[in-house]
mmCIF file with all atom_site columns, C-alpha atoms in Angstrom:
data_model
loop_
_atom_site.group_PDB
_atom_site.id
_atom_site.type_symbol
_atom_site.label_atom_id
_atom_site.label_alt_id
_atom_site.label_comp_id
_atom_site.label_asym_id
_atom_site.label_entity_id
_atom_site.label_seq_id
_atom_site.pdbx_PDB_ins_code
_atom_site.Cartn_x
_atom_site.Cartn_y
_atom_site.Cartn_z
_atom_site.occupancy
_atom_site.B_iso_or_equiv
_atom_site.pdbx_formal_charge
_atom_site.auth_seq_id
_atom_site.auth_comp_id
_atom_site.auth_asym_id
_atom_site.auth_atom_id
_atom_site.pdbx_PDB_model_num
ATOM 1  C CA . MET A 1 1  ? 8.685   27.303 -29.075 1.00 65.00 ? 1  MET A CA 1
ATOM 2  C CA . SER A 1 2  ? 7.407   23.893 -28.179 1.00 82.00 ? 2  SER A CA 1
ATOM 3  C CA . THR A 1 3  ? 9.238   21.537 -25.822 1.00 90.00 ? 3  THR A CA 1
ATOM 4  C CA . THR A 1 4  ? 8.367   17.800 -25.709 1.00 94.00 ? 4  THR A CA 1
ATOM 5  C CA . LEU A 1 5  ? 8.917   15.764 -22.510 1.00 96.00 ? 5  LEU A CA 1
ATOM 6  C CA . SER A 1 6  ? 8.441   11.854 -22.092 1.00 97.00 ? 6  SER A CA 1
ATOM 7  C CA . LEU A 1 7  ? 6.469   10.752 -19.090 1.00 97.00 ? 7  LEU A CA 1
ATOM 8  C CA . PRO A 1 8  ? 7.411   7.669  -17.042 1.00 97.00 ? 8  PRO A CA 1
ATOM 9  C CA . GLU A 1 9  ? 5.645   4.432  -17.084 1.00 97.00 ? 9  GLU A CA 1
ATOM 10 C CA . LYS A 1 10 ? 4.039   4.659  -13.750 1.00 97.00 ? 10 LYS A CA 1
ATOM 11 C CA . LEU A 1 11 ? 2.578   7.899  -12.597 1.00 97.00 ? 11 LEU A CA 1
ATOM 12 C CA . ASP A 1 12 ? 1.480   6.909  -9.242  1.00 95.00 ? 12 ASP A CA 1
ATOM 13 C CA . THR A 1 13 ? 1.654   8.734  -5.945  1.00 96.00 ? 13 THR A CA 1
ATOM 14 C CA . ARG A 1 14 ? 4.978   7.792  -5.522  1.00 96.00 ? 14 ARG A CA 1
ATOM 15 C CA . ALA A 1 15 ? 5.987   9.575  -8.799  1.00 97.00 ? 15 ALA A CA 1
ATOM 16 C CA . ALA A 1 16 ? 3.967   12.860 -8.066  1.00 97.00 ? 16 ALA A CA 1
ATOM 17 C CA . GLU A 1 17 ? 7.068   14.752 -6.535  1.00 97.00 ? 17 GLU A CA 1
ATOM 18 C CA . ASP A 1 18 ? 9.521   14.029 -9.373  1.00 97.00 ? 18 ASP A CA 1
ATOM 19 C CA . LEU A 1 19 ? 6.755   14.717 -11.878 1.00 98.00 ? 19 LEU A CA 1
ATOM 20 C CA . ALA A 1 20 ? 5.916   18.212 -10.210 1.00 97.00 ? 20 ALA A CA 1
ATOM 21 C CA . ALA A 1 21 ? 9.671   18.829 -10.159 1.00 98.00 ? 21 ALA A CA 1
ATOM 22 C CA . MET A 1 22 ? 10.335  17.959 -13.791 1.00 97.00 ? 22 MET A CA 1
ATOM 23 C CA . LEU A 1 23 ? 7.267   19.909 -15.114 1.00 96.00 ? 23 LEU A CA 1
ATOM 24 C CA . GLY A 1 24 ? 8.203   22.790 -12.799 1.00 93.00 ? 24 GLY A CA 1
ATOM 25 C CA . ALA A 1 25 ? 11.683  23.082 -14.257 1.00 95.00 ? 25 ALA A CA 1
ATOM 26 C CA . GLN A 1 26 ? 10.553  23.763 -17.721 1.00 94.00 ? 26 GLN A CA 1
ATOM 27 C CA . GLU A 1 27 ? 10.736  27.097 -19.291 1.00 91.00 ? 27 GLU A CA 1
ATOM 28 C CA . PRO A 1 28 ? 7.526   29.061 -20.259 1.00 90.00 ? 28 PRO A CA 1
ATOM 29 C CA . GLY A 1 29 ? 5.797   28.032 -23.584 1.00 92.00 ? 29 GLY A CA 1
ATOM 30 C CA . ASP A 1 30 ? 4.104   25.385 -25.255 1.00 94.00 ? 30 ASP A CA 1
ATOM 31 C CA . LEU A 1 31 ? 4.537   21.908 -23.916 1.00 94.00 ? 31 LEU A CA 1
ATOM 32 C CA . ARG A 1 32 ? 3.811   18.471 -25.518 1.00 94.00 ? 32 ARG A CA 1
ATOM 33 C CA . LEU A 1 33 ? 3.901   15.648 -23.126 1.00 95.00 ? 33 LEU A CA 1
ATOM 34 C CA . ASP A 1 34 ? 4.665   12.135 -24.636 1.00 96.00 ? 34 ASP A CA 1
ATOM 35 C CA . GLY A 1 35 ? 2.478   9.880  -22.232 1.00 95.00 ? 35 GLY A CA 1
ATOM 36 C CA . THR A 1 36 ? 2.542   6.812  -24.830 1.00 96.00 ? 36 THR A CA 1
ATOM 37 C CA . SER A 1 37 ? 4.197   4.494  -22.369 1.00 97.00 ? 37 SER A CA 1
ATOM 38 C CA . VAL A 1 38 ? 2.235   5.641  -19.284 1.00 96.00 ? 38 VAL A CA 1
ATOM 39 C CA . ALA A 1 39 ? 0.797   2.241  -18.046 1.00 97.00 ? 39 ALA A CA 1
ATOM 40 C CA . ARG A 1 40 ? -0.904  3.834  -14.718 1.00 95.00 ? 40 ARG A CA 1
ATOM 41 C CA . LEU A 1 41 ? -1.866  7.461  -13.889 1.00 94.00 ? 41 LEU A CA 1
ATOM 42 C CA . GLY A 1 42 ? -3.024  8.287  -10.425 1.00 93.00 ? 42 GLY A CA 1
ATOM 43 C CA . ALA A 1 43 ? -5.186  10.953 -9.166  1.00 91.00 ? 43 ALA A CA 1
ATOM 44 C CA . LEU A 1 44 ? -2.557  13.156 -7.648  1.00 95.00 ? 44 LEU A CA 1
ATOM 45 C CA . CYS A 1 45 ? -0.358  13.003 -10.941 1.00 95.00 ? 45 CYS A CA 1
ATOM 46 C CA . ARG A 1 46 ? -3.401  13.765 -12.831 1.00 92.00 ? 46 ARG A CA 1
ATOM 47 C CA . GLN A 1 47 ? -3.935  16.878 -10.464 1.00 93.00 ? 47 GLN A CA 1
ATOM 48 C CA . ILE A 1 48 ? -0.481  18.017 -11.024 1.00 95.00 ? 48 ILE A CA 1
ATOM 49 C CA . LEU A 1 49 ? -1.060  17.548 -15.098 1.00 93.00 ? 49 LEU A CA 1
ATOM 50 C CA . TRP A 1 50 ? -4.185  19.601 -14.889 1.00 90.00 ? 50 TRP A CA 1
ATOM 51 C CA . ALA A 1 51 ? -2.711  22.180 -12.688 1.00 93.00 ? 51 ALA A CA 1
ATOM 52 C CA . LEU A 1 52 ? 0.074   22.616 -15.301 1.00 92.00 ? 52 LEU A CA 1
ATOM 53 C CA . GLN A 1 53 ? -2.270  22.993 -18.067 1.00 89.00 ? 53 GLN A CA 1
ATOM 54 C CA . ALA A 1 54 ? -4.273  25.665 -16.095 1.00 91.00 ? 54 ALA A CA 1
ATOM 55 C CA . ASP A 1 55 ? -1.057  27.641 -15.521 1.00 93.00 ? 55 ASP A CA 1
ATOM 56 C CA . ARG A 1 56 ? 0.351   27.374 -19.065 1.00 92.00 ? 56 ARG A CA 1
ATOM 57 C CA . VAL A 1 57 ? -3.104  28.383 -20.734 1.00 91.00 ? 57 VAL A CA 1
ATOM 58 C CA . ALA A 1 58 ? -3.158  31.447 -18.217 1.00 94.00 ? 58 ALA A CA 1
ATOM 59 C CA . GLN A 1 59 ? -0.038  32.347 -19.661 1.00 93.00 ? 59 GLN A CA 1
ATOM 60 C CA . GLY A 1 60 ? -0.953  32.057 -23.219 1.00 94.00 ? 60 GLY A CA 1
ATOM 61 C CA . SER A 1 61 ? 0.662   28.717 -23.804 1.00 93.00 ? 61 SER A CA 1
ATOM 62 C CA . SER A 1 62 ? -0.690  25.257 -24.342 1.00 90.00 ? 62 SER A CA 1
ATOM 63 C CA . VAL A 1 63 ? -0.333  21.662 -23.295 1.00 90.00 ? 63 VAL A CA 1
ATOM 64 C CA . THR A 1 64 ? -0.743  18.743 -25.350 1.00 90.00 ? 64 THR A CA 1
ATOM 65 C CA . ILE A 1 65 ? -0.590  14.928 -24.195 1.00 91.00 ? 65 ILE A CA 1
ATOM 66 C CA . ALA A 1 66 ? 0.008   12.064 -26.461 1.00 92.00 ? 66 ALA A CA 1
ATOM 67 C CA . ALA A 1 67 ? -1.448  9.412  -24.264 1.00 93.00 ? 67 ALA A CA 1
ATOM 68 C CA . SER A 1 68 ? -1.315  5.717  -24.207 1.00 95.00 ? 68 SER A CA 1
ATOM 69 C CA . GLU A 1 69 ? -4.529  3.816  -24.145 1.00 94.00 ? 69 GLU A CA 1
ATOM 70 C CA . ALA A 1 70 ? -4.032  3.095  -20.573 1.00 94.00 ? 70 ALA A CA 1
ATOM 71 C CA . MET A 1 71 ? -3.589  6.712  -19.631 1.00 93.00 ? 71 MET A CA 1
ATOM 72 C CA . ALA A 1 72 ? -6.324  7.874  -21.705 1.00 90.00 ? 72 ALA A CA 1
ATOM 73 C CA . GLU A 1 73 ? -8.518  5.357  -19.942 1.00 90.00 ? 73 GLU A CA 1
ATOM 74 C CA . ASP A 1 74 ? -7.425  6.597  -16.347 1.00 88.00 ? 74 ASP A CA 1
ATOM 75 C CA . LEU A 1 75 ? -8.094  10.059 -17.481 1.00 84.00 ? 75 LEU A CA 1
ATOM 76 C CA . ARG A 1 76 ? -11.586 9.124  -18.627 1.00 85.00 ? 76 ARG A CA 1
ATOM 77 C CA . LEU A 1 77 ? -12.068 7.333  -15.267 1.00 84.00 ? 77 LEU A CA 1
ATOM 78 C CA . LEU A 1 78 ? -10.858 10.432 -13.364 1.00 77.00 ? 78 LEU A CA 1
ATOM 79 C CA . GLY A 1 79 ? -13.224 12.567 -15.497 1.00 75.00 ? 79 GLY A CA 1
ATOM 80 C CA . LEU A 1 80 ? -10.747 14.684 -17.687 1.00 67.00 ? 80 LEU A CA 1
ATOM 81 C CA . ALA A 1 81 ? -9.904  12.876 -20.907 1.00 64.00 ? 81 ALA A CA 1
ATOM 82 C CA . GLY A 1 82 ? -11.262 15.823 -22.886 1.00 64.00 ? 82 GLY A CA 1
ATOM 83 C CA . ASP A 1 83 ? -9.534  18.402 -20.685 1.00 60.00 ? 83 ASP A CA 1
ATOM 84 C CA . LEU A 1 84 ? -6.198  16.866 -21.027 1.00 63.00 ? 84 LEU A CA 1
ATOM 85 C CA . VAL A 1 85 ? -5.897  14.893 -24.238 1.00 64.00 ? 85 VAL A CA 1
ATOM 86 C CA . SER A 1 86 ? -6.642  16.180 -27.603 1.00 56.00 ? 86 SER A CA 1
ATOM 87 C CA . GLU A 1 87 ? -9.401  14.250 -29.544 1.00 44.00 ? 87 GLU A CA 1
ATOM 88 C CA . GLY A 1 88 ? -7.915  11.783 -31.946 1.00 43.00 ? 88 GLY A CA 1
ATOM 89 C CA . ASP A 1 89 ? -4.262  12.095 -30.470 1.00 45.00 ? 89 ASP A CA 1
ATOM 90 C CA . ASP A 1 90 ? -3.169  8.454  -30.251 1.00 45.00 ? 90 ASP A CA 1
ATOM 91 C CA . THR A 1 91 ? 0.499   8.803  -30.895 1.00 42.00 ? 91 THR A CA 1
#
């Protein structure tokens, strides 16, 4: 079973604790993150997303992100666009 979560507009350092708590509260299984309204993604929240993906993959599950253009660009600048966002996923 897959769960979809909407991400907030700002994923900066101030949002990191809430993001970690929200993601940590999710049941095991596939997770789809709706980042279509994310305007800013900082390095700390990116690290939380990367750790979430690594943890889910280790459990045999997946994490997919539907990223806004701004989020995809921030991931690209941080060197992780291909690691966290599926190619062609622009929804």
